[in-house]
mmCIF file of C-alpha atoms in Angstrom:
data_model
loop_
_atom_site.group_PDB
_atom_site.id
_atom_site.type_symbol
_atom_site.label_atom_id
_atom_site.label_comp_id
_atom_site.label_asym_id
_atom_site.label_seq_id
_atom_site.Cartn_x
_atom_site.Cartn_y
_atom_site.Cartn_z
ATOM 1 C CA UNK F 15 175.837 43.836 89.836
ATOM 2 C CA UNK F 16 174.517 43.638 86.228
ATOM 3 C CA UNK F 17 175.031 46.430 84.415
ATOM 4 C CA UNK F 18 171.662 47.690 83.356
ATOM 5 C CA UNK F 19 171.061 47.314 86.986
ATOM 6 C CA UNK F 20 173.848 49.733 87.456
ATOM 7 C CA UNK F 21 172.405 52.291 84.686
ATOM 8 C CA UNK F 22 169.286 51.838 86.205
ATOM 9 C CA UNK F 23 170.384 52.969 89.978
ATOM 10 C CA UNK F 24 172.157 55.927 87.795
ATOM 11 C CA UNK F 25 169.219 56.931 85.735
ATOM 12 C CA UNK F 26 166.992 56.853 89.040
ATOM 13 C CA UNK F 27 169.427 59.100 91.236
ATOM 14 C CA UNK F 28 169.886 61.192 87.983
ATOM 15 C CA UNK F 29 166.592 62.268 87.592
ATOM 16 C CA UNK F 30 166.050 62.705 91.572
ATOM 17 C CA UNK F 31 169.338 64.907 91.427
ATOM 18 C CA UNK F 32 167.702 67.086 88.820
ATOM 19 C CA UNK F 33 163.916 67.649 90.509
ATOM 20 C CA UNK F 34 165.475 68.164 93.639
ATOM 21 C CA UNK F 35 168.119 70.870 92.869
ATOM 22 C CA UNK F 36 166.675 72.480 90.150
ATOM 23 C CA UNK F 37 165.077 75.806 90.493
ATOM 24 C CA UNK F 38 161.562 76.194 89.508
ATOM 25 C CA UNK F 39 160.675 79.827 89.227
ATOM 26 C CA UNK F 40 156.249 80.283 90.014
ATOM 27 C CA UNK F 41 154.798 82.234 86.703
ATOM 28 C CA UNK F 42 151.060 83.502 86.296
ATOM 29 C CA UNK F 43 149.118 84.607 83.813
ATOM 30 C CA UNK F 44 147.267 88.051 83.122
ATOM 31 C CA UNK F 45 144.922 88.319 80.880
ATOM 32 C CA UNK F 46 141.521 89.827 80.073
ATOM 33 C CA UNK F 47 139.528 87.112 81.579
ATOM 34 C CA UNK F 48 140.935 88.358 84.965
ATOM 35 C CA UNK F 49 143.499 91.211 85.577
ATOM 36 C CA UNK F 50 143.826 93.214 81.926
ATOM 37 C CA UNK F 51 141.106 95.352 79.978
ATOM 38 C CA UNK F 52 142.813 93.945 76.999
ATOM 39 C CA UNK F 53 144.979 91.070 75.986
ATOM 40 C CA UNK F 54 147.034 92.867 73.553
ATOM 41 C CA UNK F 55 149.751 94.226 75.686
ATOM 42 C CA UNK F 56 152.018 96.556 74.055
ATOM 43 C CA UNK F 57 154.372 98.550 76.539
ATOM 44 C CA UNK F 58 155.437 97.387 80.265
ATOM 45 C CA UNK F 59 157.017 99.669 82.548
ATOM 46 C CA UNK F 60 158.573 99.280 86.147
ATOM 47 C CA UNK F 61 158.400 102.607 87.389
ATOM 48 C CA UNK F 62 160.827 104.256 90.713
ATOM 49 C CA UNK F 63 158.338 102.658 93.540
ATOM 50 C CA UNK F 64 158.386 99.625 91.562
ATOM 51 C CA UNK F 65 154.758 99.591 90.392
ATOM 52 C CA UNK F 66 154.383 98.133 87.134
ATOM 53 C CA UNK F 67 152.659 99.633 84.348
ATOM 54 C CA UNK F 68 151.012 97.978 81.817
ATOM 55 C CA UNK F 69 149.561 99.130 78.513
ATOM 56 C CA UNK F 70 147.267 97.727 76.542
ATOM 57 C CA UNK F 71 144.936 98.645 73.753
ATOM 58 C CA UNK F 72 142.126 99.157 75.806
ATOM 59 C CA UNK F 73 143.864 101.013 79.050
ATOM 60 C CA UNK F 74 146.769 101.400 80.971
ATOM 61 C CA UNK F 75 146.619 99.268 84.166
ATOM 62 C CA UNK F 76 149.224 99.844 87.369
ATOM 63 C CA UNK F 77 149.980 96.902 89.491
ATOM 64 C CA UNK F 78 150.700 97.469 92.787
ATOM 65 C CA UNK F 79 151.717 93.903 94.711
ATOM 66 C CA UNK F 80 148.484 92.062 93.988
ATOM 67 C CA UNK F 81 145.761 95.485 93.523
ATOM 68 C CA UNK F 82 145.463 96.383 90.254
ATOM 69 C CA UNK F 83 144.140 100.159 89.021
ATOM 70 C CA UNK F 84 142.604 100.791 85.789
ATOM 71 C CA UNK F 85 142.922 104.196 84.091
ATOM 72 C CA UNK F 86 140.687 104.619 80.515
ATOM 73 C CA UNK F 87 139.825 107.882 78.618
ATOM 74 C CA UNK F 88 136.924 108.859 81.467
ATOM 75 C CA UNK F 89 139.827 109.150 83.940
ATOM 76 C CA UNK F 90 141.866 111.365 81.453
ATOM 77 C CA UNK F 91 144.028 109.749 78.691
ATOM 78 C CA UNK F 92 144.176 110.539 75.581
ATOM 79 C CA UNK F 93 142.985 107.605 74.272
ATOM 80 C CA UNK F 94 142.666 104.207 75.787
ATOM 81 C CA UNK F 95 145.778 102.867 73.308
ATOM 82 C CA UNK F 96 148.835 103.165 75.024
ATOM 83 C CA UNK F 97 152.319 102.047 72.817
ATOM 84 C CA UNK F 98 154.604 103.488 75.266
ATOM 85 C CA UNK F 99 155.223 104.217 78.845
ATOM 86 C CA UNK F 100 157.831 106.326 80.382
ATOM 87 C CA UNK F 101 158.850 107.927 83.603
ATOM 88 C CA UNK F 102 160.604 111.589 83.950
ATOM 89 C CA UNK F 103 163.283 112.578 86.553
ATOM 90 C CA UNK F 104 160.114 114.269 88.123
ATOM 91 C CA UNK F 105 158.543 111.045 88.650
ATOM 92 C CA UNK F 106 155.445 111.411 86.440
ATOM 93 C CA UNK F 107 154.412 109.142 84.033
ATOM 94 C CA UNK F 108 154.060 109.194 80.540
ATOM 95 C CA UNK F 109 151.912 107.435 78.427
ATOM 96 C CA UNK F 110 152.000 107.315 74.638
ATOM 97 C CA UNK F 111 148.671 107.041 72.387
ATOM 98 C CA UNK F 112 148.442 105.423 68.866
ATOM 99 C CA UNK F 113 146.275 107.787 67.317
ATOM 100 C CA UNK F 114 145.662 111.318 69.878
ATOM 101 C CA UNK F 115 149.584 112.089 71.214
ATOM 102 C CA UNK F 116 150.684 112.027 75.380
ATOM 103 C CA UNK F 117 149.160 111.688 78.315
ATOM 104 C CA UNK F 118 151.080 113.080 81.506
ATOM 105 C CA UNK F 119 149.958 111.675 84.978
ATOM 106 C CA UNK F 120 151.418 113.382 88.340
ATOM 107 C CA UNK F 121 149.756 111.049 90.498
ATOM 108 C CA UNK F 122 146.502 112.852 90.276
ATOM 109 C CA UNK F 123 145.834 114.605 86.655
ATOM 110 C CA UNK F 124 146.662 113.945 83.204
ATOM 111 C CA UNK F 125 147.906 116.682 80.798
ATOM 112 C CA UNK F 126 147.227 116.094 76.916
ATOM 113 C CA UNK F 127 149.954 117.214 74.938
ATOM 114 C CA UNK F 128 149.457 116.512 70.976
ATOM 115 C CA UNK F 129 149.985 117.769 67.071
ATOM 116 C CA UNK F 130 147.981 120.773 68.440
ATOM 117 C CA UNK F 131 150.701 121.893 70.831
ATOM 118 C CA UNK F 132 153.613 121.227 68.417
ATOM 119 C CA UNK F 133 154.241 116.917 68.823
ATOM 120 C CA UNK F 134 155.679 115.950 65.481
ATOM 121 C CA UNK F 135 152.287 113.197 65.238
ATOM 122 C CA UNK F 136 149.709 111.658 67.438
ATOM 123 C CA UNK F 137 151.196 108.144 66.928
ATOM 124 C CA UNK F 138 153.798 107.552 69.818
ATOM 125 C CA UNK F 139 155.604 104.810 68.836
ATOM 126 C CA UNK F 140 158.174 104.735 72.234
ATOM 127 C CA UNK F 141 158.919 107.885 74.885
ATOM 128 C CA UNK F 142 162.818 107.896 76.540
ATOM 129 C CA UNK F 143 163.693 110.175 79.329
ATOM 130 C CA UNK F 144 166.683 112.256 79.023
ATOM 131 C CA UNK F 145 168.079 114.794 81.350
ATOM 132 C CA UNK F 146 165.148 117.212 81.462
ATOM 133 C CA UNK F 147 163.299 116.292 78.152
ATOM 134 C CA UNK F 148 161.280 113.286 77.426
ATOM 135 C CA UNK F 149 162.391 112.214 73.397
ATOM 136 C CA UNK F 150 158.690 111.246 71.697
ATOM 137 C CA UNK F 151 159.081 109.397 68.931
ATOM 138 C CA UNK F 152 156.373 108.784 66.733
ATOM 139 C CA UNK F 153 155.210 107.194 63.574
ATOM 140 C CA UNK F 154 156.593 110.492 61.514
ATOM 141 C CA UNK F 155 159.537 112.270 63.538
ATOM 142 C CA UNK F 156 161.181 112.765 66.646
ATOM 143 C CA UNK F 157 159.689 115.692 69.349
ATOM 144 C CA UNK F 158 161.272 116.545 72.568
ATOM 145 C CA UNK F 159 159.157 118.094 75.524
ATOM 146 C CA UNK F 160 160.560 119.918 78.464
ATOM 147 C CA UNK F 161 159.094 118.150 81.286
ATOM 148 C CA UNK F 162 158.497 121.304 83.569
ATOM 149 C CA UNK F 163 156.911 123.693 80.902
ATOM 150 C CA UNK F 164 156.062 120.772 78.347
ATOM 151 C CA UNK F 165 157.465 122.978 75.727
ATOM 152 C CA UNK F 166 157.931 121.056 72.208
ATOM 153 C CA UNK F 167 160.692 121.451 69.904
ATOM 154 C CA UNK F 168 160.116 119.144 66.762
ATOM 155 C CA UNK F 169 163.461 118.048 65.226
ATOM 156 C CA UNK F 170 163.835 118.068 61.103
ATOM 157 C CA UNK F 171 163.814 115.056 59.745
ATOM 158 C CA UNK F 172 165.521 114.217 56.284
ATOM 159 C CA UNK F 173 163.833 114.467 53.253
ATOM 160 C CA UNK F 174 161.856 111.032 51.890
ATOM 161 C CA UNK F 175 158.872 109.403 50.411
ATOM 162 C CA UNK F 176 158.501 106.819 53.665
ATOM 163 C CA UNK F 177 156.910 107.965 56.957
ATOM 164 C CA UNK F 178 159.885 108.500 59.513
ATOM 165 C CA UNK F 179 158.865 106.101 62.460
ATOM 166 C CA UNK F 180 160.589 105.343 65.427
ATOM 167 C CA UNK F 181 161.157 102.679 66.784
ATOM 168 C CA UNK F 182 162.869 103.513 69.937
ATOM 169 C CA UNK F 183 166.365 105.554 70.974
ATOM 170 C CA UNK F 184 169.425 104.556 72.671
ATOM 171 C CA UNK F 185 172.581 105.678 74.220
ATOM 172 C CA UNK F 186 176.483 105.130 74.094
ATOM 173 C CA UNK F 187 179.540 106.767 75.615
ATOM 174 C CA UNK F 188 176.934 110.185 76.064
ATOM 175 C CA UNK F 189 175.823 110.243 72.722
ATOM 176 C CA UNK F 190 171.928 109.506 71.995
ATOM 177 C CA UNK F 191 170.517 108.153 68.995
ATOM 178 C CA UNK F 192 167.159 107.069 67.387
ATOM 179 C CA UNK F 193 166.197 103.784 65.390
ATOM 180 C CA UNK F 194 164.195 104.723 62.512
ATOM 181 C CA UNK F 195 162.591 101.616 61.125
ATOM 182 C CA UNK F 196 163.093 102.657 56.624
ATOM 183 C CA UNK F 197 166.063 105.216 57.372
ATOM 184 C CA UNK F 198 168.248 103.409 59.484
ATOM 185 C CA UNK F 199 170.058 105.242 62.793
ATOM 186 C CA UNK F 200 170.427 108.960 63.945
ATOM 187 C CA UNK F 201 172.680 111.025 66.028
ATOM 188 C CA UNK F 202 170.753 113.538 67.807
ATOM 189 C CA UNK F 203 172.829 116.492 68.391
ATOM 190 C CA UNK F 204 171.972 119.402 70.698
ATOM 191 C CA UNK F 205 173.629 122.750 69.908
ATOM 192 C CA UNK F 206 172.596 126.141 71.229
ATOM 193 C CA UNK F 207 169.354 125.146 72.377
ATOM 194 C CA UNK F 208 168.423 123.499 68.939
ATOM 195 C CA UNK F 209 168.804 119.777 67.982
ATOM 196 C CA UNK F 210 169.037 118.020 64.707
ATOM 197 C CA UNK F 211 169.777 114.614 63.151
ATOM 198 C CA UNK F 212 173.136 113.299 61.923
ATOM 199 C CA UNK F 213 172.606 110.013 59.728
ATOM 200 C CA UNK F 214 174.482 106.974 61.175
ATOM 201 C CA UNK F 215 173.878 104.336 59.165
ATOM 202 C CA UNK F 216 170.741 103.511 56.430
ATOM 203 C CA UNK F 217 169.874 99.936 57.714
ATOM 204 C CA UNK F 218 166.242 99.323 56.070
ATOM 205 C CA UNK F 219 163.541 97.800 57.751
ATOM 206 C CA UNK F 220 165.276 98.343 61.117
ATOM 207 C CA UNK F 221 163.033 97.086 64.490
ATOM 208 C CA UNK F 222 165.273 98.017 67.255
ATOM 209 C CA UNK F 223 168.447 98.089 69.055
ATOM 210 C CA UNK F 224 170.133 96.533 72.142
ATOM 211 C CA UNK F 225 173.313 98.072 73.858
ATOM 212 C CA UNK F 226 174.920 95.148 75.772
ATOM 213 C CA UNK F 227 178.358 95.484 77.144
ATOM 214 C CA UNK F 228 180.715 96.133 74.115
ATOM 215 C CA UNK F 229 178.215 94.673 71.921
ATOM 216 C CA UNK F 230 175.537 96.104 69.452
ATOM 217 C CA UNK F 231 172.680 93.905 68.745
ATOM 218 C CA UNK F 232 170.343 95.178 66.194
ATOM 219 C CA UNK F 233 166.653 93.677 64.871
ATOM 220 C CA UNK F 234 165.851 94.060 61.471
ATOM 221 C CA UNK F 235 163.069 91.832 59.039
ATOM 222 C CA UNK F 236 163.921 88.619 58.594
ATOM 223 C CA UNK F 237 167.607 88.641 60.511
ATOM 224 C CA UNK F 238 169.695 89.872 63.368
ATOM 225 C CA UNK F 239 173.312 91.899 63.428
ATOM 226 C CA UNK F 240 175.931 91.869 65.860
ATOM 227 C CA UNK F 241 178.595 94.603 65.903
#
């Protein structure tokens, strides 16, 4: 047989090979034309029943299987902005506000908890559960809020000219820190019933962190790091 005729038969059974054994995974798209109140999405959640949470800057939505629940200011939140969802070890949610602090949500009520009741600002910028404490951080210092009393305890931040926002917190080997975007990462330390910061490192213009294996894979402007 000729031998294009050959690469032909190959290229034929090639290309059947590859529709018929490769895995096509179904997507769909949500967006404010049918499922969302807003197409700027900006914090997703997957909560303990596996309901997913969305956020958006005009609601938070929960997706339940195919039913979808909308919950705006009239219902309760703070403010219909929502940069960051988190669930406690008590199974309520929290949602962050840009601009007018927490919402907490049982299942039936929200509670408000703000600048008024001791946050360190009313710009959430990310929420992480830990133990019994939920770690706010916000676009100028850390808070942590008991999650049965809602007490808040403010940490100190260190001294400087640029606002001290987080960008989200992480843990290794028990120890938790904080990424702050101009200031770079912090230890937080708990000792007799008091916390405070103890400087890392003093990357600028950090976005966030990722804790894979051995690995630590950090974001900053313009480049990524590896260590």
């Amino acid at each position: 047989m000729p031998f294009y005729k050959i690469s032909k038969l190959f290229l034929i059974f090639f290309f059947w090979y590859a529709a018929a054994f490769s895995q096509n995974f179904p997507g769909r798209n949500y967006n404010a034309y049918n499922d969302l109140p807003n197409n700027a999405v900006r914090s997703l959640l997957i909560d303990s029943n596996n309901f997913l949470w969305i956020g958006t800057e005009n609601g938070v939505v929960k997706k339940e299987n195919d039913v979808f629940k909308y919950f705006f200011e009239e219902d309760g939140l703070a403010l219909n902005s929502c940069w960051a969802i988190a669930e406690d070890n008590s199974r309520n949610l929290w949602f962050g506000s840009y601009g007018k602090g927490i919402s907490v949500y049982d299942g039936s009520n929200f509670k408000i908890i703000s600048e008024k009741d001791g946050l360190a600002h009313d710009e959430i910028t990310s929420l992480y559960s830990y133990g019994e404490n939920m770690l706010a951080g916000t676009s100028n210092g850390i808070s942590l809020i008991n999650i049965h009393t809602y007490q808040v305890q403010t940490i100190e931040k260190p001294a400087g000219k640029d606002l001290f926002r987080v960008h989200g917190f992480f843990e290794i080997e028990n120890h938790l820190y904080a990424v702050i975007y101009n200031y770079g990462v912090f230890e937080i330390n708990f000792k007799n019933g008091k916390s405070d910061l103890a400087r890392v490192n003093d990357y600028k213009k950090l976005y966030s962190i990722l804790v894979r294996e051995d690995s630590l894979y950090s974001s900053h402007k313009g480049y990524l790091t590896k260590a």
